[in-house]
Protein backbone atom coordinates (compact mmCIF):
# COMPACT_ATOMS: atom_id res chain seq x y z
CA UNK A 1 0.00 0.00 0.00
CA UNK A 2 1.71 3.16 -1.23
CA UNK A 3 1.75 6.08 1.12
CA UNK A 4 1.57 9.71 0.08
CA UNK A 5 3.85 10.48 -2.85
CA UNK A 6 5.06 13.83 -4.10
CA UNK A 7 6.93 15.01 -7.16
CA UNK A 8 9.41 16.37 -7.88
CA UNK A 9 11.65 15.90 -4.85
CA UNK A 10 13.68 19.03 -5.54
CA UNK A 11 13.15 22.06 -7.73
CA UNK A 12 15.10 25.22 -8.49
CA UNK A 13 13.32 28.23 -9.97
CA UNK A 14 14.03 31.92 -10.41
CA UNK A 15 12.00 34.86 -9.15
CA UNK A 16 8.88 35.53 -11.17
CA UNK A 17 8.58 32.01 -12.52
CA UNK A 18 5.71 29.64 -11.90
CA UNK A 19 5.89 26.17 -10.37
CA UNK A 20 3.59 23.14 -10.15
CA UNK A 21 3.98 20.50 -7.45
CA UNK A 22 2.15 17.19 -7.47
CA UNK A 23 0.76 14.87 -4.82
CA UNK A 24 -0.87 11.45 -4.81
CA UNK A 25 -2.72 10.62 -1.60
CA UNK A 26 -2.58 7.44 0.41
CA UNK A 27 -4.89 4.75 -0.91
CA UNK A 28 -8.42 5.21 0.43
CA UNK A 29 -7.99 8.87 1.34
CA UNK A 30 -10.18 11.57 -0.18
CA UNK A 31 -8.71 14.78 1.21
CA UNK A 32 -5.44 16.50 0.38
CA UNK A 33 -3.91 19.34 2.39
CA UNK A 34 -0.86 21.38 1.47
CA UNK A 35 1.62 22.87 3.92
CA UNK A 36 4.66 25.10 3.56
CA UNK A 37 7.59 24.57 5.90
CA UNK A 38 10.33 27.17 6.09
CA UNK A 39 13.68 26.15 7.48
CA UNK A 40 13.59 25.69 11.24
CA UNK A 41 9.83 26.17 11.55
CA UNK A 42 6.80 23.96 11.78
CA UNK A 43 4.60 23.38 8.73
CA UNK A 44 2.07 26.11 7.89
CA UNK A 45 -1.31 25.25 6.37
CA UNK A 46 -1.83 26.54 2.82
CA UNK A 47 -5.14 24.98 1.74
CA UNK A 48 -7.13 21.80 1.56
CA UNK A 49 -8.96 20.03 -1.24
CA UNK A 50 -11.94 17.74 -0.86
CA UNK A 51 -14.32 16.59 -3.57
CA UNK A 52 -12.23 18.46 -6.14
CA UNK A 53 -12.83 21.81 -4.45
CA UNK A 54 -10.75 24.07 -2.28
CA UNK A 55 -12.54 23.76 1.03
CA UNK A 56 -10.33 25.73 3.35
CA UNK A 57 -7.44 28.11 3.06
CA UNK A 58 -4.72 29.42 5.34
CA UNK A 59 -3.08 32.84 5.25
CA UNK A 60 -1.47 32.54 1.85
CA UNK A 61 -1.88 34.93 -1.11
CA UNK A 62 -3.75 34.13 -4.29
CA UNK A 63 -0.45 33.36 -5.98
CA UNK A 64 -0.91 29.96 -4.35
CA UNK A 65 -3.56 27.90 -6.07
CA UNK A 66 -4.35 24.27 -6.47
CA UNK A 67 -6.43 21.57 -7.97
CA UNK A 68 -7.74 18.15 -7.07
CA UNK A 69 -8.47 15.53 -9.69
CA UNK A 70 -11.19 12.84 -9.71
CA UNK A 71 -8.63 10.27 -8.54
CA UNK A 72 -7.99 12.50 -5.48
CA UNK A 73 -4.48 13.48 -6.55
CA UNK A 74 -3.66 17.15 -6.27
CA UNK A 75 -1.46 19.92 -7.62
CA UNK A 76 -0.13 23.03 -5.95
CA UNK A 77 0.67 25.97 -8.21
CA UNK A 78 2.65 29.01 -7.19
CA UNK A 79 2.83 32.01 -9.55
CA UNK A 80 5.24 34.93 -9.57
CA UNK A 81 7.70 33.20 -7.30
CA UNK A 82 9.43 35.20 -4.59
CA UNK A 83 12.64 34.40 -2.77
CA UNK A 84 10.54 33.88 0.35
CA UNK A 85 8.68 31.01 -1.30
CA UNK A 86 11.77 28.85 -0.87
CA UNK A 87 10.65 26.09 1.46
CA UNK A 88 9.71 22.45 1.84
CA UNK A 89 6.21 21.92 0.47
CA UNK A 90 4.33 19.11 2.12
CA UNK A 91 1.25 17.28 1.01
CA UNK A 92 -0.87 15.44 3.55
CA UNK A 93 -3.79 13.13 2.88
CA UNK A 94 -6.62 12.04 5.12
CA UNK A 95 -10.04 10.47 5.13
CA UNK A 96 -12.56 13.16 5.97
CA UNK A 97 -13.95 12.72 9.48
CA UNK A 98 -14.52 16.30 10.63
CA UNK A 99 -13.16 15.57 14.05
CA UNK A 100 -9.76 15.93 15.62
CA UNK A 101 -9.40 12.18 15.34
CA UNK A 102 -8.84 12.68 11.60
CA UNK A 103 -5.23 11.75 10.99
CA UNK A 104 -3.23 13.35 8.23
CA UNK A 105 -0.40 11.40 6.65
CA UNK A 106 2.39 13.37 5.05
CA UNK A 107 4.41 12.83 1.92
CA UNK A 108 8.18 13.29 1.72
CA UNK A 109 7.85 16.86 0.49
CA UNK A 110 9.20 18.90 -2.40
CA UNK A 111 12.13 21.18 -1.66
CA UNK A 112 11.72 24.40 -3.67
CA UNK A 113 14.58 26.85 -4.00
CA UNK A 114 13.88 30.23 -5.58
CA UNK A 115 16.92 32.15 -6.79
CA UNK B 1 -7.78 25.46 18.92
CA UNK B 2 -5.76 24.38 21.93
CA UNK B 3 -2.31 25.96 22.20
CA UNK B 4 0.50 23.57 23.04
CA UNK B 5 3.74 24.12 24.91
CA UNK B 6 6.61 21.69 24.71
CA UNK B 7 10.35 21.93 25.41
CA UNK B 8 12.39 23.40 22.60
CA UNK B 9 15.07 20.73 22.82
CA UNK B 10 16.11 17.60 24.72
CA UNK B 11 19.26 15.51 24.82
CA UNK B 12 19.52 11.81 25.54
CA UNK B 13 21.80 8.82 25.09
CA UNK B 14 21.25 5.61 23.23
CA UNK B 15 19.31 3.01 25.18
CA UNK B 16 17.59 5.51 27.48
CA UNK B 17 13.89 6.13 27.75
CA UNK B 18 12.86 9.61 26.65
CA UNK B 19 9.75 11.37 27.84
CA UNK B 20 8.56 14.54 26.11
CA UNK B 21 5.77 16.40 27.85
CA UNK B 22 3.35 18.71 26.13
CA UNK B 23 1.07 21.16 27.96
CA UNK B 24 -2.34 21.96 26.53
CA UNK B 25 -4.31 23.69 29.26
CA UNK B 26 -7.28 24.70 27.11
CA UNK B 27 -7.88 21.38 25.41
CA UNK B 28 -11.49 20.95 24.33
CA UNK B 29 -13.70 18.02 25.24
CA UNK B 30 -13.60 16.53 21.75
CA UNK B 31 -9.90 17.12 21.08
CA UNK B 32 -7.56 14.24 20.38
CA UNK B 33 -3.82 14.49 21.03
CA UNK B 34 -1.51 13.55 18.17
CA UNK B 35 2.26 13.32 17.96
CA UNK B 36 4.35 13.51 14.82
CA UNK B 37 8.07 12.88 14.24
CA UNK B 38 10.02 14.73 11.59
CA UNK B 39 13.51 14.15 10.24
CA UNK B 40 15.32 16.93 8.35
CA UNK B 41 13.93 17.55 4.87
CA UNK B 42 11.25 14.88 5.26
CA UNK B 43 7.54 15.05 5.89
CA UNK B 44 6.19 14.60 9.44
CA UNK B 45 5.48 11.01 10.33
CA UNK B 46 2.47 10.09 12.47
CA UNK B 47 3.60 8.42 15.70
CA UNK B 48 0.64 8.05 18.00
CA UNK B 49 -2.75 9.50 18.89
CA UNK B 50 -4.82 9.32 22.03
CA UNK B 51 -7.76 10.77 23.91
CA UNK B 52 -7.26 9.67 27.51
CA UNK B 53 -5.26 7.36 29.80
CA UNK B 54 -2.59 5.41 27.95
CA UNK B 55 -2.05 4.41 24.36
CA UNK B 56 0.78 2.18 23.21
CA UNK B 57 1.93 1.06 19.79
CA UNK B 58 5.07 -0.51 18.39
CA UNK B 59 6.88 2.82 18.38
CA UNK B 60 5.85 4.77 21.48
CA UNK B 61 3.49 5.22 24.38
CA UNK B 62 1.30 8.19 25.10
CA UNK B 63 0.28 9.01 28.65
CA UNK B 64 -2.64 11.35 29.25
CA UNK B 65 -3.69 12.27 32.81
CA UNK B 66 -7.33 12.48 33.82
CA UNK B 67 -7.55 16.27 33.40
CA UNK B 68 -6.03 15.98 29.88
CA UNK B 69 -4.19 19.27 30.31
CA UNK B 70 -0.92 17.64 29.36
CA UNK B 71 0.39 14.55 27.66
CA UNK B 72 3.69 12.70 27.62
CA UNK B 73 5.20 10.92 24.68
CA UNK B 74 7.45 8.10 25.84
CA UNK B 75 10.10 6.62 23.55
CA UNK B 76 11.60 3.42 25.02
CA UNK B 77 15.33 2.75 24.54
CA UNK B 78 16.06 5.44 21.99
CA UNK B 79 18.66 5.01 19.28
CA UNK B 80 20.58 7.49 17.16
CA UNK B 81 17.87 7.20 14.51
CA UNK B 82 15.34 8.73 16.91
CA UNK B 83 17.11 12.09 16.60
CA UNK B 84 14.35 14.27 15.14
CA UNK B 85 11.82 16.99 15.87
CA UNK B 86 8.71 15.85 17.70
CA UNK B 87 5.47 17.79 17.39
CA UNK B 88 2.53 17.64 19.77
CA UNK B 89 -0.79 18.66 18.20
CA UNK B 90 -4.09 19.00 19.96
CA UNK B 91 -7.37 19.16 18.19
CA UNK B 92 -8.00 20.04 14.63
CA UNK B 93 -8.96 23.45 13.41
CA UNK B 94 -12.31 21.95 12.41
CA UNK B 95 -13.27 25.11 10.62
CA UNK B 96 -10.43 24.37 8.28
CA UNK B 97 -9.60 20.75 9.13
CA UNK B 98 -6.02 21.93 9.27
CA UNK B 99 -3.22 20.98 11.59
CA UNK B 100 -1.54 23.78 13.51
CA UNK B 101 2.08 22.99 14.23
CA UNK B 102 4.18 24.66 16.90
CA UNK B 103 7.96 24.68 16.94
CA UNK B 104 8.24 21.13 18.24
CA UNK B 105 10.90 19.52 20.44
CA UNK B 106 14.29 18.79 18.94
CA UNK B 107 15.52 15.51 20.39
CA UNK B 108 19.23 14.80 20.04
CA UNK B 109 20.32 11.25 20.83
CA UNK B 110 24.01 10.73 21.40
CA UNK B 111 26.00 7.48 21.44
PDB file of C-alpha atoms in Angstrom:
ATOM      1  CA  UNK A   1       0.000   0.000   0.000  1.00  0.00           C
ATOM      2  CA  UNK A   2       1.707   3.156  -1.228  1.00  0.00           C
ATOM      3  CA  UNK A   3       1.752   6.085   1.119  1.00  0.00           C
ATOM      4  CA  UNK A   4       1.569   9.709   0.080  1.00  0.00           C
ATOM      5  CA  UNK A   5       3.854  10.476  -2.848  1.00  0.00           C
ATOM      6  CA  UNK A   6       5.057  13.833  -4.103  1.00  0.00           C
ATOM      7  CA  UNK A   7       6.934  15.005  -7.163  1.00  0.00           C
ATOM      8  CA  UNK A   8       9.411  16.369  -7.877  1.00  0.00           C
ATOM      9  CA  UNK A   9      11.652  15.898  -4.852  1.00  0.00           C
ATOM     10  CA  UNK A  10      13.676  19.031  -5.539  1.00  0.00           C
ATOM     11  CA  UNK A  11      13.152  22.056  -7.730  1.00  0.00           C
ATOM     12  CA  UNK A  12      15.101  25.216  -8.492  1.00  0.00           C
ATOM     13  CA  UNK A  13      13.320  28.233  -9.966  1.00  0.00           C
ATOM     14  CA  UNK A  14      14.033  31.924 -10.405  1.00  0.00           C
ATOM     15  CA  UNK A  15      12.003  34.861  -9.146  1.00  0.00           C
ATOM     16  CA  UNK A  16       8.883  35.534 -11.170  1.00  0.00           C
ATOM     17  CA  UNK A  17       8.582  32.005 -12.517  1.00  0.00           C
ATOM     18  CA  UNK A  18       5.710  29.639 -11.902  1.00  0.00           C
ATOM     19  CA  UNK A  19       5.887  26.166 -10.373  1.00  0.00           C
ATOM     20  CA  UNK A  20       3.589  23.140 -10.146  1.00  0.00           C
ATOM     21  CA  UNK A  21       3.980  20.503  -7.450  1.00  0.00           C
ATOM     22  CA  UNK A  22       2.147  17.186  -7.468  1.00  0.00           C
ATOM     23  CA  UNK A  23       0.764  14.867  -4.823  1.00  0.00           C
ATOM     24  CA  UNK A  24      -0.870  11.449  -4.811  1.00  0.00           C
ATOM     25  CA  UNK A  25      -2.724  10.622  -1.596  1.00  0.00           C
ATOM     26  CA  UNK A  26      -2.584   7.435   0.414  1.00  0.00           C
ATOM     27  CA  UNK A  27      -4.890   4.746  -0.909  1.00  0.00           C
ATOM     28  CA  UNK A  28      -8.419   5.210   0.432  1.00  0.00           C
ATOM     29  CA  UNK A  29      -7.992   8.868   1.339  1.00  0.00           C
ATOM     30  CA  UNK A  30     -10.177  11.565  -0.182  1.00  0.00           C
ATOM     31  CA  UNK A  31      -8.707  14.780   1.205  1.00  0.00           C
ATOM     32  CA  UNK A  32      -5.441  16.504   0.377  1.00  0.00           C
ATOM     33  CA  UNK A  33      -3.913  19.342   2.387  1.00  0.00           C
ATOM     34  CA  UNK A  34      -0.862  21.380   1.465  1.00  0.00           C
ATOM     35  CA  UNK A  35       1.620  22.869   3.917  1.00  0.00           C
ATOM     36  CA  UNK A  36       4.658  25.098   3.563  1.00  0.00           C
ATOM     37  CA  UNK A  37       7.586  24.572   5.896  1.00  0.00           C
ATOM     38  CA  UNK A  38      10.331  27.170   6.085  1.00  0.00           C
ATOM     39  CA  UNK A  39      13.685  26.154   7.481  1.00  0.00           C
ATOM     40  CA  UNK A  40      13.588  25.688  11.242  1.00  0.00           C
ATOM     41  CA  UNK A  41       9.833  26.170  11.549  1.00  0.00           C
ATOM     42  CA  UNK A  42       6.796  23.963  11.778  1.00  0.00           C
ATOM     43  CA  UNK A  43       4.597  23.378   8.726  1.00  0.00           C
ATOM     44  CA  UNK A  44       2.072  26.115   7.894  1.00  0.00           C
ATOM     45  CA  UNK A  45      -1.306  25.255   6.367  1.00  0.00           C
ATOM     46  CA  UNK A  46      -1.825  26.539   2.824  1.00  0.00           C
ATOM     47  CA  UNK A  47      -5.144  24.983   1.740  1.00  0.00           C
ATOM     48  CA  UNK A  48      -7.133  21.804   1.561  1.00  0.00           C
ATOM     49  CA  UNK A  49      -8.965  20.034  -1.236  1.00  0.00           C
ATOM     50  CA  UNK A  50     -11.936  17.742  -0.857  1.00  0.00           C
ATOM     51  CA  UNK A  51     -14.324  16.590  -3.573  1.00  0.00           C
ATOM     52  CA  UNK A  52     -12.233  18.465  -6.144  1.00  0.00           C
ATOM     53  CA  UNK A  53     -12.834  21.812  -4.451  1.00  0.00           C
ATOM     54  CA  UNK A  54     -10.751  24.067  -2.275  1.00  0.00           C
ATOM     55  CA  UNK A  55     -12.543  23.757   1.033  1.00  0.00           C
ATOM     56  CA  UNK A  56     -10.332  25.727   3.355  1.00  0.00           C
ATOM     57  CA  UNK A  57      -7.436  28.114   3.064  1.00  0.00           C
ATOM     58  CA  UNK A  58      -4.718  29.416   5.339  1.00  0.00           C
ATOM     59  CA  UNK A  59      -3.077  32.840   5.255  1.00  0.00           C
ATOM     60  CA  UNK A  60      -1.472  32.543   1.855  1.00  0.00           C
ATOM     61  CA  UNK A  61      -1.883  34.935  -1.108  1.00  0.00           C
ATOM     62  CA  UNK A  62      -3.753  34.130  -4.289  1.00  0.00           C
ATOM     63  CA  UNK A  63      -0.449  33.359  -5.980  1.00  0.00           C
ATOM     64  CA  UNK A  64      -0.906  29.964  -4.346  1.00  0.00           C
ATOM     65  CA  UNK A  65      -3.564  27.898  -6.066  1.00  0.00           C
ATOM     66  CA  UNK A  66      -4.350  24.265  -6.467  1.00  0.00           C
ATOM     67  CA  UNK A  67      -6.431  21.574  -7.974  1.00  0.00           C
ATOM     68  CA  UNK A  68      -7.741  18.152  -7.065  1.00  0.00           C
ATOM     69  CA  UNK A  69      -8.475  15.527  -9.687  1.00  0.00           C
ATOM     70  CA  UNK A  70     -11.193  12.844  -9.705  1.00  0.00           C
ATOM     71  CA  UNK A  71      -8.631  10.266  -8.544  1.00  0.00           C
ATOM     72  CA  UNK A  72      -7.990  12.500  -5.475  1.00  0.00           C
ATOM     73  CA  UNK A  73      -4.476  13.483  -6.553  1.00  0.00           C
ATOM     74  CA  UNK A  74      -3.661  17.153  -6.269  1.00  0.00           C
ATOM     75  CA  UNK A  75      -1.463  19.921  -7.618  1.00  0.00           C
ATOM     76  CA  UNK A  76      -0.130  23.034  -5.947  1.00  0.00           C
ATOM     77  CA  UNK A  77       0.666  25.966  -8.207  1.00  0.00           C
ATOM     78  CA  UNK A  78       2.646  29.006  -7.193  1.00  0.00           C
ATOM     79  CA  UNK A  79       2.828  32.008  -9.545  1.00  0.00           C
ATOM     80  CA  UNK A  80       5.237  34.928  -9.568  1.00  0.00           C
ATOM     81  CA  UNK A  81       7.702  33.198  -7.297  1.00  0.00           C
ATOM     82  CA  UNK A  82       9.426  35.205  -4.594  1.00  0.00           C
ATOM     83  CA  UNK A  83      12.637  34.401  -2.773  1.00  0.00           C
ATOM     84  CA  UNK A  84      10.541  33.880   0.351  1.00  0.00           C
ATOM     85  CA  UNK A  85       8.683  31.014  -1.300  1.00  0.00           C
ATOM     86  CA  UNK A  86      11.773  28.852  -0.872  1.00  0.00           C
ATOM     87  CA  UNK A  87      10.647  26.088   1.465  1.00  0.00           C
ATOM     88  CA  UNK A  88       9.713  22.452   1.837  1.00  0.00           C
ATOM     89  CA  UNK A  89       6.211  21.921   0.475  1.00  0.00           C
ATOM     90  CA  UNK A  90       4.333  19.105   2.123  1.00  0.00           C
ATOM     91  CA  UNK A  91       1.254  17.284   1.006  1.00  0.00           C
ATOM     92  CA  UNK A  92      -0.873  15.444   3.553  1.00  0.00           C
ATOM     93  CA  UNK A  93      -3.790  13.133   2.880  1.00  0.00           C
ATOM     94  CA  UNK A  94      -6.616  12.036   5.121  1.00  0.00           C
ATOM     95  CA  UNK A  95     -10.042  10.474   5.128  1.00  0.00           C
ATOM     96  CA  UNK A  96     -12.564  13.156   5.966  1.00  0.00           C
ATOM     97  CA  UNK A  97     -13.953  12.717   9.476  1.00  0.00           C
ATOM     98  CA  UNK A  98     -14.524  16.301  10.628  1.00  0.00           C
ATOM     99  CA  UNK A  99     -13.157  15.575  14.051  1.00  0.00           C
ATOM    100  CA  UNK A 100      -9.764  15.928  15.620  1.00  0.00           C
ATOM    101  CA  UNK A 101      -9.400  12.177  15.338  1.00  0.00           C
ATOM    102  CA  UNK A 102      -8.840  12.676  11.602  1.00  0.00           C
ATOM    103  CA  UNK A 103      -5.233  11.753  10.993  1.00  0.00           C
ATOM    104  CA  UNK A 104      -3.227  13.350   8.232  1.00  0.00           C
ATOM    105  CA  UNK A 105      -0.404  11.403   6.645  1.00  0.00           C
ATOM    106  CA  UNK A 106       2.394  13.370   5.048  1.00  0.00           C
ATOM    107  CA  UNK A 107       4.406  12.827   1.917  1.00  0.00           C
ATOM    108  CA  UNK A 108       8.180  13.288   1.718  1.00  0.00           C
ATOM    109  CA  UNK A 109       7.851  16.857   0.489  1.00  0.00           C
ATOM    110  CA  UNK A 110       9.197  18.898  -2.399  1.00  0.00           C
ATOM    111  CA  UNK A 111      12.135  21.175  -1.662  1.00  0.00           C
ATOM    112  CA  UNK A 112      11.722  24.397  -3.666  1.00  0.00           C
ATOM    113  CA  UNK A 113      14.582  26.851  -3.997  1.00  0.00           C
ATOM    114  CA  UNK A 114      13.880  30.234  -5.579  1.00  0.00           C
ATOM    115  CA  UNK A 115      16.920  32.154  -6.789  1.00  0.00           C
TER     116      UNK A 115
ATOM    117  CA  UNK B   1      -7.783  25.458  18.918  1.00  0.00           C
ATOM    118  CA  UNK B   2      -5.761  24.385  21.931  1.00  0.00           C
ATOM    119  CA  UNK B   3      -2.309  25.960  22.203  1.00  0.00           C
ATOM    120  CA  UNK B   4       0.495  23.574  23.045  1.00  0.00           C
ATOM    121  CA  UNK B   5       3.735  24.119  24.912  1.00  0.00           C
ATOM    122  CA  UNK B   6       6.615  21.687  24.706  1.00  0.00           C
ATOM    123  CA  UNK B   7      10.354  21.928  25.410  1.00  0.00           C
ATOM    124  CA  UNK B   8      12.390  23.402  22.599  1.00  0.00           C
ATOM    125  CA  UNK B   9      15.066  20.729  22.822  1.00  0.00           C
ATOM    126  CA  UNK B  10      16.115  17.603  24.723  1.00  0.00           C
ATOM    127  CA  UNK B  11      19.258  15.509  24.822  1.00  0.00           C
ATOM    128  CA  UNK B  12      19.520  11.807  25.539  1.00  0.00           C
ATOM    129  CA  UNK B  13      21.797   8.819  25.088  1.00  0.00           C
ATOM    130  CA  UNK B  14      21.251   5.610  23.226  1.00  0.00           C
ATOM    131  CA  UNK B  15      19.305   3.012  25.181  1.00  0.00           C
ATOM    132  CA  UNK B  16      17.592   5.506  27.481  1.00  0.00           C
ATOM    133  CA  UNK B  17      13.893   6.129  27.752  1.00  0.00           C
ATOM    134  CA  UNK B  18      12.862   9.607  26.649  1.00  0.00           C
ATOM    135  CA  UNK B  19       9.748  11.368  27.841  1.00  0.00           C
ATOM    136  CA  UNK B  20       8.562  14.535  26.110  1.00  0.00           C
ATOM    137  CA  UNK B  21       5.774  16.396  27.855  1.00  0.00           C
ATOM    138  CA  UNK B  22       3.349  18.714  26.131  1.00  0.00           C
ATOM    139  CA  UNK B  23       1.074  21.160  27.961  1.00  0.00           C
ATOM    140  CA  UNK B  24      -2.340  21.955  26.528  1.00  0.00           C
ATOM    141  CA  UNK B  25      -4.314  23.686  29.257  1.00  0.00           C
ATOM    142  CA  UNK B  26      -7.282  24.700  27.106  1.00  0.00           C
ATOM    143  CA  UNK B  27      -7.884  21.381  25.406  1.00  0.00           C
ATOM    144  CA  UNK B  28     -11.495  20.946  24.326  1.00  0.00           C
ATOM    145  CA  UNK B  29     -13.698  18.019  25.237  1.00  0.00           C
ATOM    146  CA  UNK B  30     -13.600  16.535  21.745  1.00  0.00           C
ATOM    147  CA  UNK B  31      -9.901  17.122  21.081  1.00  0.00           C
ATOM    148  CA  UNK B  32      -7.556  14.239  20.378  1.00  0.00           C
ATOM    149  CA  UNK B  33      -3.817  14.494  21.028  1.00  0.00           C
ATOM    150  CA  UNK B  34      -1.508  13.548  18.174  1.00  0.00           C
ATOM    151  CA  UNK B  35       2.265  13.320  17.965  1.00  0.00           C
ATOM    152  CA  UNK B  36       4.354  13.511  14.823  1.00  0.00           C
ATOM    153  CA  UNK B  37       8.069  12.877  14.238  1.00  0.00           C
ATOM    154  CA  UNK B  38      10.017  14.726  11.587  1.00  0.00           C
ATOM    155  CA  UNK B  39      13.507  14.147  10.235  1.00  0.00           C
ATOM    156  CA  UNK B  40      15.321  16.934   8.354  1.00  0.00           C
ATOM    157  CA  UNK B  41      13.925  17.551   4.874  1.00  0.00           C
ATOM    158  CA  UNK B  42      11.253  14.878   5.262  1.00  0.00           C
ATOM    159  CA  UNK B  43       7.538  15.047   5.895  1.00  0.00           C
ATOM    160  CA  UNK B  44       6.191  14.602   9.443  1.00  0.00           C
ATOM    161  CA  UNK B  45       5.480  11.008  10.328  1.00  0.00           C
ATOM    162  CA  UNK B  46       2.469  10.090  12.471  1.00  0.00           C
ATOM    163  CA  UNK B  47       3.599   8.419  15.697  1.00  0.00           C
ATOM    164  CA  UNK B  48       0.642   8.054  18.003  1.00  0.00           C
ATOM    165  CA  UNK B  49      -2.749   9.498  18.886  1.00  0.00           C
ATOM    166  CA  UNK B  50      -4.821   9.318  22.032  1.00  0.00           C
ATOM    167  CA  UNK B  51      -7.762  10.771  23.915  1.00  0.00           C
ATOM    168  CA  UNK B  52      -7.262   9.674  27.506  1.00  0.00           C
ATOM    169  CA  UNK B  53      -5.264   7.359  29.804  1.00  0.00           C
ATOM    170  CA  UNK B  54      -2.590   5.412  27.947  1.00  0.00           C
ATOM    171  CA  UNK B  55      -2.055   4.411  24.360  1.00  0.00           C
ATOM    172  CA  UNK B  56       0.777   2.176  23.206  1.00  0.00           C
ATOM    173  CA  UNK B  57       1.933   1.060  19.786  1.00  0.00           C
ATOM    174  CA  UNK B  58       5.071  -0.511  18.391  1.00  0.00           C
ATOM    175  CA  UNK B  59       6.876   2.824  18.379  1.00  0.00           C
ATOM    176  CA  UNK B  60       5.848   4.774  21.477  1.00  0.00           C
ATOM    177  CA  UNK B  61       3.495   5.216  24.378  1.00  0.00           C
ATOM    178  CA  UNK B  62       1.298   8.195  25.096  1.00  0.00           C
ATOM    179  CA  UNK B  63       0.283   9.006  28.652  1.00  0.00           C
ATOM    180  CA  UNK B  64      -2.641  11.354  29.250  1.00  0.00           C
ATOM    181  CA  UNK B  65      -3.694  12.270  32.811  1.00  0.00           C
ATOM    182  CA  UNK B  66      -7.326  12.484  33.818  1.00  0.00           C
ATOM    183  CA  UNK B  67      -7.545  16.272  33.401  1.00  0.00           C
ATOM    184  CA  UNK B  68      -6.034  15.975  29.885  1.00  0.00           C
ATOM    185  CA  UNK B  69      -4.191  19.271  30.308  1.00  0.00           C
ATOM    186  CA  UNK B  70      -0.916  17.645  29.364  1.00  0.00           C
ATOM    187  CA  UNK B  71       0.387  14.550  27.662  1.00  0.00           C
ATOM    188  CA  UNK B  72       3.691  12.696  27.621  1.00  0.00           C
ATOM    189  CA  UNK B  73       5.205  10.918  24.679  1.00  0.00           C
ATOM    190  CA  UNK B  74       7.451   8.097  25.836  1.00  0.00           C
ATOM    191  CA  UNK B  75      10.098   6.617  23.552  1.00  0.00           C
ATOM    192  CA  UNK B  76      11.596   3.424  25.017  1.00  0.00           C
ATOM    193  CA  UNK B  77      15.326   2.747  24.541  1.00  0.00           C
ATOM    194  CA  UNK B  78      16.064   5.437  21.988  1.00  0.00           C
ATOM    195  CA  UNK B  79      18.662   5.007  19.284  1.00  0.00           C
ATOM    196  CA  UNK B  80      20.575   7.490  17.156  1.00  0.00           C
ATOM    197  CA  UNK B  81      17.872   7.200  14.510  1.00  0.00           C
ATOM    198  CA  UNK B  82      15.340   8.726  16.913  1.00  0.00           C
ATOM    199  CA  UNK B  83      17.105  12.085  16.599  1.00  0.00           C
ATOM    200  CA  UNK B  84      14.352  14.266  15.143  1.00  0.00           C
ATOM    201  CA  UNK B  85      11.824  16.993  15.866  1.00  0.00           C
ATOM    202  CA  UNK B  86       8.707  15.852  17.700  1.00  0.00           C
ATOM    203  CA  UNK B  87       5.465  17.791  17.389  1.00  0.00           C
ATOM    204  CA  UNK B  88       2.528  17.644  19.768  1.00  0.00           C
ATOM    205  CA  UNK B  89      -0.787  18.659  18.203  1.00  0.00           C
ATOM    206  CA  UNK B  90      -4.090  18.995  19.960  1.00  0.00           C
ATOM    207  CA  UNK B  91      -7.373  19.162  18.187  1.00  0.00           C
ATOM    208  CA  UNK B  92      -7.999  20.042  14.629  1.00  0.00           C
ATOM    209  CA  UNK B  93      -8.963  23.449  13.408  1.00  0.00           C
ATOM    210  CA  UNK B  94     -12.306  21.952  12.413  1.00  0.00           C
ATOM    211  CA  UNK B  95     -13.273  25.113  10.621  1.00  0.00           C
ATOM    212  CA  UNK B  96     -10.435  24.370   8.281  1.00  0.00           C
ATOM    213  CA  UNK B  97      -9.600  20.752   9.129  1.00  0.00           C
ATOM    214  CA  UNK B  98      -6.018  21.932   9.268  1.00  0.00           C
ATOM    215  CA  UNK B  99      -3.221  20.976  11.590  1.00  0.00           C
ATOM    216  CA  UNK B 100      -1.543  23.775  13.509  1.00  0.00           C
ATOM    217  CA  UNK B 101       2.081  22.990  14.228  1.00  0.00           C
ATOM    218  CA  UNK B 102       4.183  24.657  16.897  1.00  0.00           C
ATOM    219  CA  UNK B 103       7.956  24.676  16.937  1.00  0.00           C
ATOM    220  CA  UNK B 104       8.240  21.132  18.242  1.00  0.00           C
ATOM    221  CA  UNK B 105      10.900  19.521  20.442  1.00  0.00           C
ATOM    222  CA  UNK B 106      14.295  18.792  18.940  1.00  0.00           C
ATOM    223  CA  UNK B 107      15.525  15.509  20.389  1.00  0.00           C
ATOM    224  CA  UNK B 108      19.233  14.797  20.036  1.00  0.00           C
ATOM    225  CA  UNK B 109      20.318  11.246  20.832  1.00  0.00           C
ATOM    226  CA  UNK B 110      24.009  10.725  21.399  1.00  0.00           C
ATOM    227  CA  UNK B 111      26.001   7.485  21.440  1.00  0.00           C
TER     228      UNK B 111
END
